[in-house]
Tab-separated table of C-alpha atoms and ligand atoms in Angstrom:
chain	number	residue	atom	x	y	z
B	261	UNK	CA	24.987	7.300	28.255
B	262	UNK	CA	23.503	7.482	24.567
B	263	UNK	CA	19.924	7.474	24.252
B	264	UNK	CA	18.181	6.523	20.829
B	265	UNK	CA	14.763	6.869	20.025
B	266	UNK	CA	11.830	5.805	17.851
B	267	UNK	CA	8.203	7.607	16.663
B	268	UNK	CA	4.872	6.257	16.974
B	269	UNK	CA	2.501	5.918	13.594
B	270	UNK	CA	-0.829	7.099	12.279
B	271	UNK	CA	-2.198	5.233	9.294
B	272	UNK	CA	-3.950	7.679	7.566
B	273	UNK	CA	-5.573	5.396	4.868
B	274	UNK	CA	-5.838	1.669	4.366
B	275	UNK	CA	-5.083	-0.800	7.389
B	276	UNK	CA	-6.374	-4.495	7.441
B	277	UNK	CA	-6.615	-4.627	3.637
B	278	UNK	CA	-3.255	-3.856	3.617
B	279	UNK	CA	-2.340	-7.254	5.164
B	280	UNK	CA	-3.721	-8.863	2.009
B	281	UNK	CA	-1.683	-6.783	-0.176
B	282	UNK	CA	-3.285	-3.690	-0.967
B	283	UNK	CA	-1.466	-0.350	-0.798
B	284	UNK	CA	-1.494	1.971	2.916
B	285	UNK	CA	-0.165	5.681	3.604
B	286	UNK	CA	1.197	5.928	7.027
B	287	UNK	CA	3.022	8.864	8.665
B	288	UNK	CA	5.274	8.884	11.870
B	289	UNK	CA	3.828	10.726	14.603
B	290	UNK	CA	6.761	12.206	15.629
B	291	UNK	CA	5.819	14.429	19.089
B	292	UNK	CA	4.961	10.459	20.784
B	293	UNK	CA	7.746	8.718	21.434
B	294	UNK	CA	9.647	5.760	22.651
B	295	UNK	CA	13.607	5.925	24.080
B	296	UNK	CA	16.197	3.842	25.373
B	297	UNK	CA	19.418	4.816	27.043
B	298	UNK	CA	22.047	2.687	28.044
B	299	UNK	CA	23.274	3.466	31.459
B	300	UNK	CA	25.912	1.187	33.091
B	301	UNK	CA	25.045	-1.653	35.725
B	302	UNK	CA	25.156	-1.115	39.050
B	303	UNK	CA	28.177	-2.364	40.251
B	304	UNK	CA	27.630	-5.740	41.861
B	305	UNK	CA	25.533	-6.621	39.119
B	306	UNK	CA	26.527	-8.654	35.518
B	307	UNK	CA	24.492	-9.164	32.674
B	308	UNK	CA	21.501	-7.372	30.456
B	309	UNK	CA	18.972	-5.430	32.222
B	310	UNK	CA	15.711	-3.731	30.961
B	311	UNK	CA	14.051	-1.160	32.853
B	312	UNK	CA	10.932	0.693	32.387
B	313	UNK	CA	9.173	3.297	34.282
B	314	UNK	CA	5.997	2.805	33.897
B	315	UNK	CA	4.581	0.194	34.428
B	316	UNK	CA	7.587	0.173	36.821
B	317	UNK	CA	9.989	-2.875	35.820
B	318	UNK	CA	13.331	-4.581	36.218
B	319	UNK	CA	14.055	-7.368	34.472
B	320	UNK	CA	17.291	-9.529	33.686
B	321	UNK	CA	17.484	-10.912	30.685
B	322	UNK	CA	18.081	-15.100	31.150
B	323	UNK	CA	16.112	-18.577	29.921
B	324	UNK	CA	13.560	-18.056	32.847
B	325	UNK	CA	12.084	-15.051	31.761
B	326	UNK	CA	11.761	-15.210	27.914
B	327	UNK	CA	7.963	-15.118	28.142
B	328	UNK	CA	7.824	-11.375	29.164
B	329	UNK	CA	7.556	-9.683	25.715
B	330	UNK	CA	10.450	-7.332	26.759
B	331	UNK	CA	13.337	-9.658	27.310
B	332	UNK	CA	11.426	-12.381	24.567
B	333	UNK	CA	12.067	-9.069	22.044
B	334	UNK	CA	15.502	-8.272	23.384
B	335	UNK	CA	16.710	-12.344	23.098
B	336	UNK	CA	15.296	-11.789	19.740
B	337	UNK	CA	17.098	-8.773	18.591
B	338	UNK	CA	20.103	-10.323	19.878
B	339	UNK	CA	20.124	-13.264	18.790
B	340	UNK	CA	19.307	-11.746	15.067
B	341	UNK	CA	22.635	-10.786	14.812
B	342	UNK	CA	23.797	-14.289	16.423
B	343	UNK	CA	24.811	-12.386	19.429
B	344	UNK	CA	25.383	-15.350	21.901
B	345	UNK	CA	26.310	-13.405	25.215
B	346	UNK	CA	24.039	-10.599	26.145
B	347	UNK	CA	25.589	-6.707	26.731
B	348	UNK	CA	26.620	-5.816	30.179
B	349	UNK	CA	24.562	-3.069	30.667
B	350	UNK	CA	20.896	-1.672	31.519
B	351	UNK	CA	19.007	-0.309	28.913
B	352	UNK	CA	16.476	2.124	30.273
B	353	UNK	CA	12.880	1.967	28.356
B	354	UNK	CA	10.545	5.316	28.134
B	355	UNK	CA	7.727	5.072	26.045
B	356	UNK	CA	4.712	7.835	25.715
B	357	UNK	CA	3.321	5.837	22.837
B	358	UNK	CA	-0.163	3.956	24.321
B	359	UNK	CA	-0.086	0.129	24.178
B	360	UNK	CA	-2.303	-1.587	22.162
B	361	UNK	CA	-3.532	1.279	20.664
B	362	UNK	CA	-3.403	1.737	16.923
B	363	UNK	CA	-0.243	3.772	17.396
B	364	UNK	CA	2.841	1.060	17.013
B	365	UNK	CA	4.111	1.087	20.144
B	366	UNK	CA	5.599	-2.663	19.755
B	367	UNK	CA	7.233	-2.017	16.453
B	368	UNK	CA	8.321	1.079	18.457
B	369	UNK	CA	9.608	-0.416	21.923
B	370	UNK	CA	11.378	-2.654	19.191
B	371	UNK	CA	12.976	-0.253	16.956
B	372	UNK	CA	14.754	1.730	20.249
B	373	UNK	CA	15.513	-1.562	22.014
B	374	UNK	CA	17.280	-2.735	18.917
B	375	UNK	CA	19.498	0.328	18.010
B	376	UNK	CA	20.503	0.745	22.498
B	377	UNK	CA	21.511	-3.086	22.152
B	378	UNK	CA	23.240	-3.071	19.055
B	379	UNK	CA	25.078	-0.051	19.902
B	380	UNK	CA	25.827	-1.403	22.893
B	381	UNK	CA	27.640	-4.974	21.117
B	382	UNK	CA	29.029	-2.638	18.708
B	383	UNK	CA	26.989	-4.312	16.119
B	384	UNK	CA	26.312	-1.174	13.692
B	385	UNK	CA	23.021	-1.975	11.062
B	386	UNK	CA	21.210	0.081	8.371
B	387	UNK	CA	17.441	1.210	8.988
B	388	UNK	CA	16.707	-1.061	6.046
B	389	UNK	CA	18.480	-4.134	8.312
B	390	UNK	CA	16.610	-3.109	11.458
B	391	UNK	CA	13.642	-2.503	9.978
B	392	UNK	CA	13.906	-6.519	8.788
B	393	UNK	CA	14.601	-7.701	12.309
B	394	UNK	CA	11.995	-5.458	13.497
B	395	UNK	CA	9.517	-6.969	10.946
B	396	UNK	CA	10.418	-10.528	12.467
B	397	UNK	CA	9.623	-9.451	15.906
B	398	UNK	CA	6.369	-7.932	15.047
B	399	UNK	CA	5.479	-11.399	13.351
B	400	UNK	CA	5.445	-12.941	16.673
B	401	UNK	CA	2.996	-10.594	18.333
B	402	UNK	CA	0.844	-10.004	15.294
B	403	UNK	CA	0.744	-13.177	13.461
B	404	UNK	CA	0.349	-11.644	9.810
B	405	UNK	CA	1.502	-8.420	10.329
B	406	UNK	CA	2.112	-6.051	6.847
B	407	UNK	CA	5.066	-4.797	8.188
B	408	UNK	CA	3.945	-1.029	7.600
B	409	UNK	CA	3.634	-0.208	11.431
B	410	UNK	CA	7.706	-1.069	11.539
B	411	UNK	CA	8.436	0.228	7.752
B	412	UNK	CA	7.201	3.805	8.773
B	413	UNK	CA	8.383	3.672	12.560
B	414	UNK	CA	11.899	2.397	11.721
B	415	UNK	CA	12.668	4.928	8.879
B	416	UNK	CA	11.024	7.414	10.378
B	417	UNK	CA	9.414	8.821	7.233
B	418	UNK	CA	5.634	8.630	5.791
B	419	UNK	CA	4.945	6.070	2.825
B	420	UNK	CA	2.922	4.374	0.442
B	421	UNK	CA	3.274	0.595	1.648
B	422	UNK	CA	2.352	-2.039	-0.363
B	423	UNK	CA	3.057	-5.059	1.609
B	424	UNK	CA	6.809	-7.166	0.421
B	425	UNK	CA	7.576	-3.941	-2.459
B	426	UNK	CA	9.920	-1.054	-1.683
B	427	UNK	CA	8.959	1.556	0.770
B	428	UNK	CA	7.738	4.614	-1.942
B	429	UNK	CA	7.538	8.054	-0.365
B	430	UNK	CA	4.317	10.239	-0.176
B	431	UNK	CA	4.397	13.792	-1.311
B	432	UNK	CA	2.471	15.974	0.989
B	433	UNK	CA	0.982	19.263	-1.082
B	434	UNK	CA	-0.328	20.929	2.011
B	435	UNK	CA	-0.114	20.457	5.466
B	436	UNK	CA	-2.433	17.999	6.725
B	437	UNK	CA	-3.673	19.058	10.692
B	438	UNK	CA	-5.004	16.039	12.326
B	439	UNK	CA	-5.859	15.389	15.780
B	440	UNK	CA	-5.350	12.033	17.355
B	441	UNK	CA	-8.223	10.855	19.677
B	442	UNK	CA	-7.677	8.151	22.081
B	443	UNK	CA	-10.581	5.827	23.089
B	444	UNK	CA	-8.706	4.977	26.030
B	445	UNK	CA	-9.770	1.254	25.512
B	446	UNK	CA	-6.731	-1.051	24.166
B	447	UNK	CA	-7.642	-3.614	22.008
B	448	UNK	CA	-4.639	-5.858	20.264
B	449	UNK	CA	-4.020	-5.741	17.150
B	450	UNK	CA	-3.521	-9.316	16.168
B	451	UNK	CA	-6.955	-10.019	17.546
B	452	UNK	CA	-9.045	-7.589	14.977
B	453	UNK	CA	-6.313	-8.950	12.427
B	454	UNK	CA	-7.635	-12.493	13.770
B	455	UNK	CA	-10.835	-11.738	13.129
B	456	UNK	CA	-10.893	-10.312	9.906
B	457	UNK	CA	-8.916	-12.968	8.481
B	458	UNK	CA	-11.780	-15.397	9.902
B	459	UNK	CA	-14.322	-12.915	7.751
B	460	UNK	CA	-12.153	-13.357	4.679
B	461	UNK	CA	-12.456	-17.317	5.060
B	462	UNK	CA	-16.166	-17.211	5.527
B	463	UNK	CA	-17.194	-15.092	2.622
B	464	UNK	CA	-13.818	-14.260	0.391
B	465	UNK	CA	-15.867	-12.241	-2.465
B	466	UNK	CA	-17.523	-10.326	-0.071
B	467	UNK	CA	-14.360	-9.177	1.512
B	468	UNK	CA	-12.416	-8.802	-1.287
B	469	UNK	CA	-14.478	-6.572	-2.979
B	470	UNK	CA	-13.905	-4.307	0.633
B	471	UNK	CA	-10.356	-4.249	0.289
B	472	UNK	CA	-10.857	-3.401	-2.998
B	473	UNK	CA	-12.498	-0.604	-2.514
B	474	UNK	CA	-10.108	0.658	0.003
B	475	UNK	CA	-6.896	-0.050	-1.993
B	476	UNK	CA	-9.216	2.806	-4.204
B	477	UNK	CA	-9.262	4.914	-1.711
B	478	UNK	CA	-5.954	5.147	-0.726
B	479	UNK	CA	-4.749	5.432	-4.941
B	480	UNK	CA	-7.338	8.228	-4.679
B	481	UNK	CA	-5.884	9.850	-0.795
B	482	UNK	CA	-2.199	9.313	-2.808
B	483	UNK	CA	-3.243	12.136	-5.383
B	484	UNK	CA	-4.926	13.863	-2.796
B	485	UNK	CA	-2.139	14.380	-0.886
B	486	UNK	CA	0.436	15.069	-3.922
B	487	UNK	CA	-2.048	17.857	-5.682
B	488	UNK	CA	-4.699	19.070	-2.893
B	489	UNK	CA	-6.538	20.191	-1.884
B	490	UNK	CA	-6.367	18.287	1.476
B	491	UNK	CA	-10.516	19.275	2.432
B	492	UNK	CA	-11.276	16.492	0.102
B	493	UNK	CA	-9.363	14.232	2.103
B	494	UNK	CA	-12.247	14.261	4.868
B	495	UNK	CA	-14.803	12.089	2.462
B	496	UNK	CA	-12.291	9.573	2.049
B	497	UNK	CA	-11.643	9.110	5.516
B	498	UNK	CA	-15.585	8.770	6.232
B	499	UNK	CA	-15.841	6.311	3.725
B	500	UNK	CA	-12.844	4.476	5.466
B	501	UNK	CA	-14.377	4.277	8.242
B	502	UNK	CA	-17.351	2.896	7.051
B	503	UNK	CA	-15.320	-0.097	5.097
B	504	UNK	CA	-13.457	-0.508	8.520
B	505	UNK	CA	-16.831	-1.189	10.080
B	506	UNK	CA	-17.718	-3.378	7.642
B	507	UNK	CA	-14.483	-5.372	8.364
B	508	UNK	CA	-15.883	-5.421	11.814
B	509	UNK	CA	-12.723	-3.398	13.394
B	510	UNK	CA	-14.772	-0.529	14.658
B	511	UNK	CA	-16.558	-0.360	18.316
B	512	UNK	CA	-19.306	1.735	19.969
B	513	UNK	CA	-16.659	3.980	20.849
B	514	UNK	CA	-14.343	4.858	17.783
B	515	UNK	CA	-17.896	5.367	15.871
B	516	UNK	CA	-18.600	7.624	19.244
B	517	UNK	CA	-15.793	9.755	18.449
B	518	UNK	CA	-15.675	9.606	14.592
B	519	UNK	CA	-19.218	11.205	14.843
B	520	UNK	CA	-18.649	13.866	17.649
B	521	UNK	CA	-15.552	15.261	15.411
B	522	UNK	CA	-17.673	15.441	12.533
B	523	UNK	CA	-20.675	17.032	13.865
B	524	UNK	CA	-18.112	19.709	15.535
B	525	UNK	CA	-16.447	20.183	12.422
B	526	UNK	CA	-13.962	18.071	11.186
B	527	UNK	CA	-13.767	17.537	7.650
B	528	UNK	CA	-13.734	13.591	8.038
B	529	UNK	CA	-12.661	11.344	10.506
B	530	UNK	CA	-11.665	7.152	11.207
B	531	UNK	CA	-10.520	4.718	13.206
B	532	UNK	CA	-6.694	3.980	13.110
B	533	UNK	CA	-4.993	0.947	12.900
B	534	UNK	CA	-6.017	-1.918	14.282
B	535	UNK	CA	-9.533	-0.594	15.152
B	536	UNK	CA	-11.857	-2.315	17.869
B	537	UNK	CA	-10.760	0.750	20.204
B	538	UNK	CA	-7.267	2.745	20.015
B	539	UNK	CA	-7.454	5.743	18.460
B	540	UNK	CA	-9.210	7.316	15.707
B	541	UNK	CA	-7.836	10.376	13.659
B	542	UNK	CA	-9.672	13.528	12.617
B	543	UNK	CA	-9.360	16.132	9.728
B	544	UNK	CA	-9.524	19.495	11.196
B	545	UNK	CA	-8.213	23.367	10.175
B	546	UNK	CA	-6.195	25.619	12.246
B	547	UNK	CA	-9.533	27.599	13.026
B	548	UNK	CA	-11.389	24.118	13.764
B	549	UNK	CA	-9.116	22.210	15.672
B	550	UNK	CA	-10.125	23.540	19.378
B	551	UNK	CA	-13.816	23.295	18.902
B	552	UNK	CA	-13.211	19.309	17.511
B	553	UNK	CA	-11.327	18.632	20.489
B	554	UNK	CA	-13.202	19.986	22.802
B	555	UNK	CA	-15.823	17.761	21.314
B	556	UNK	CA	-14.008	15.095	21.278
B	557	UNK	CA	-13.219	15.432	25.198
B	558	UNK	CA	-16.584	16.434	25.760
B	559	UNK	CA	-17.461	12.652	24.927
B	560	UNK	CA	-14.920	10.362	26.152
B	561	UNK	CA	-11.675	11.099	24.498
B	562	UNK	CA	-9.051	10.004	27.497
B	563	UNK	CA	-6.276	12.126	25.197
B	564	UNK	CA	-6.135	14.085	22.069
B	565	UNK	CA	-2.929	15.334	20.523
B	566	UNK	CA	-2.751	17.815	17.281
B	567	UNK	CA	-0.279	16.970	14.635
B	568	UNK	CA	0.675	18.340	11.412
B	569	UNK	CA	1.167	16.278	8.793
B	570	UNK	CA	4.116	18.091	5.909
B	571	UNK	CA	6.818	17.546	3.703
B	572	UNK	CA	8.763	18.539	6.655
B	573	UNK	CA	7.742	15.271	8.373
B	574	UNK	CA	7.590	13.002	5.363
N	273	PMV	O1	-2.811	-1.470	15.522
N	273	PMV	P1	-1.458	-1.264	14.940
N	273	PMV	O2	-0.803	-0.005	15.327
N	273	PMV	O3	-0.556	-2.440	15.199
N	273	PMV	O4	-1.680	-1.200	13.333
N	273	PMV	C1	-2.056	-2.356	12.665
N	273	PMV	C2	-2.291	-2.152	11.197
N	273	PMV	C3	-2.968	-3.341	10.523
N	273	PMV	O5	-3.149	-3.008	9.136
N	273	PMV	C4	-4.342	-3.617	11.136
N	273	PMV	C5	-2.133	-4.622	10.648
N	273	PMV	C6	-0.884	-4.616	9.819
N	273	PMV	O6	0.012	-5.404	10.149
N	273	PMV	O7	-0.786	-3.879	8.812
């Protein structure tokens, strides 16, 4: 049994506008996972399986099913590689990465089905090759998607992403603590993507000058993060918000949370990723971080995990 395994991912500056080509810093948030093991079939049966536990699934893979997004990805990932005859095996999916919820878990579920399948063909590829195949996938769920959710999850490693250039790495001068606040409410992706692309063709100056000003942001978060000190982060990410909103990605709730985190604390807060519900991220200290989750439970947050953001993990 071999069991190979993925992160989730926090965009810490820039999503939407980085769909129309402006640049995005995005870490892996390494303590939420997803995994899949191969295990063999039982004995009297033949042919790919997919399991999950939760919700609590079996599926074959054949040409009735290929509208469930787990065996559509797997045909997908096999057939990449122009892998005509499926694996004789069961590939066991575990995933603590919330769906629809900022976080990647597609590019995720993706990135560990891939690598369990093509280990079990015997099909050996590079990160740089998944990460393409991964990309492809994502483009059916999404639409228009940047590619920075399976750039970061894939390689496992935070960068600057500028949509269709090389990955660049981001140096981190100080650890970064951030807790990760979950809204509880799931909201997909391609659907605030959707919608902001609708804003763009209704008033393209207006929104331009948006994702301008974000693209700023992030040049400005960049040197932030190389030099220090990381408290001035915290304006940036308030301002982020606030062009978010204006993109029309934020809800009652993330704004809920941004605020409580502030007002116990935090040095700046923001939605993250798609927006419109997910999760939102918040700058904190060692010697704030209880009181800003506390807050943060106190009104509504279903979860709230503490990560540290360092060279270590970059
Ligand atoms: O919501 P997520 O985890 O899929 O993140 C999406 C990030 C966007 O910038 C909104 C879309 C993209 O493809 O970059």
């Amino acid at each position: 049994m071999s069991t190979f395994s993925a992160p989730a991912k926090i965009i810490l500056f820039g999503e939407h506008a980085v769909v129309y080509g402006y640049p995005a810093i995005a870490v892996p948030f390494s303590s939420l996972r997803a995994t899949a093991t191969l295990k063999p079939n039982a004995r009297h049966e033949s042919g790919l399986f997919i399991t999950a536990d939760d919700p609590n699934i079996k599926l074959q893979l054949n040409d009735q099913n290929l509208s469930h997004p787990l065996i559509f990805m797997a045909h997908a990932l096999l057939k990449a590689v122009d892998c005509d005859t499926p694996p004789n095996v069961t590939v066991a999916l575990n995933s603590h990465i919330p769906i629809a919820s900022g976080l990647g878990s597609g590019a995720a579920i993706a990135a560990v089905l891939g690598r369990a399948l093509y280990a079990a063909i015997n099909h050996p590829l590079s990160d740089a090759e998944l990460n393409q195949i991964v990309f492809e996938i994502e483009k059916q769920h999404h639409g228009t998607p940047s590619g920075i959710d399976n750039t970061v999850i894939v390689h496992e490693q935070a960068v600057y992403f500028v949509r269709d250039q090389p990955i660049q790495p981001v140096e981190v001068h100080q650890p970064v603590h951030l807790l990760v606040a979950d809204t509880g409410e799931q909201s997909p992706t391609r659907l605030a993507v959707g919608d902001v692309r609708k804003l763009y063709d209704s008033n393209p100056e207006k929104t331009t000058i948006v994702f301008q000003e974000i693209g700023r942001l992030v040049e400005h978060a960049r040197q932030i993060l190389k030099h220090g000190p990381v408290a001035d982060l915290g304006p940036l990410m308030v301002e982020n918000h606030r062009l978010l909103d204006e993109l029309t990605v934020s809800s009652p709730s993330l704004d809920h949370l941004v605020s409580a985190a502030i007002n116990a604390g935090a040095l700046g807060a923001k939605l993250s990723g798609g927006g419109r519900g997910g999760n939102m991220i918040a700058l904190v200290t060692p010697a704030t971080a209880a009181e800003v989750e506390k807050a943060l439970l106190t009104v509504g947050a279903v979860r709230v995990h503490h990560t540290v953001v360092d060279d270590t993990h970059s």
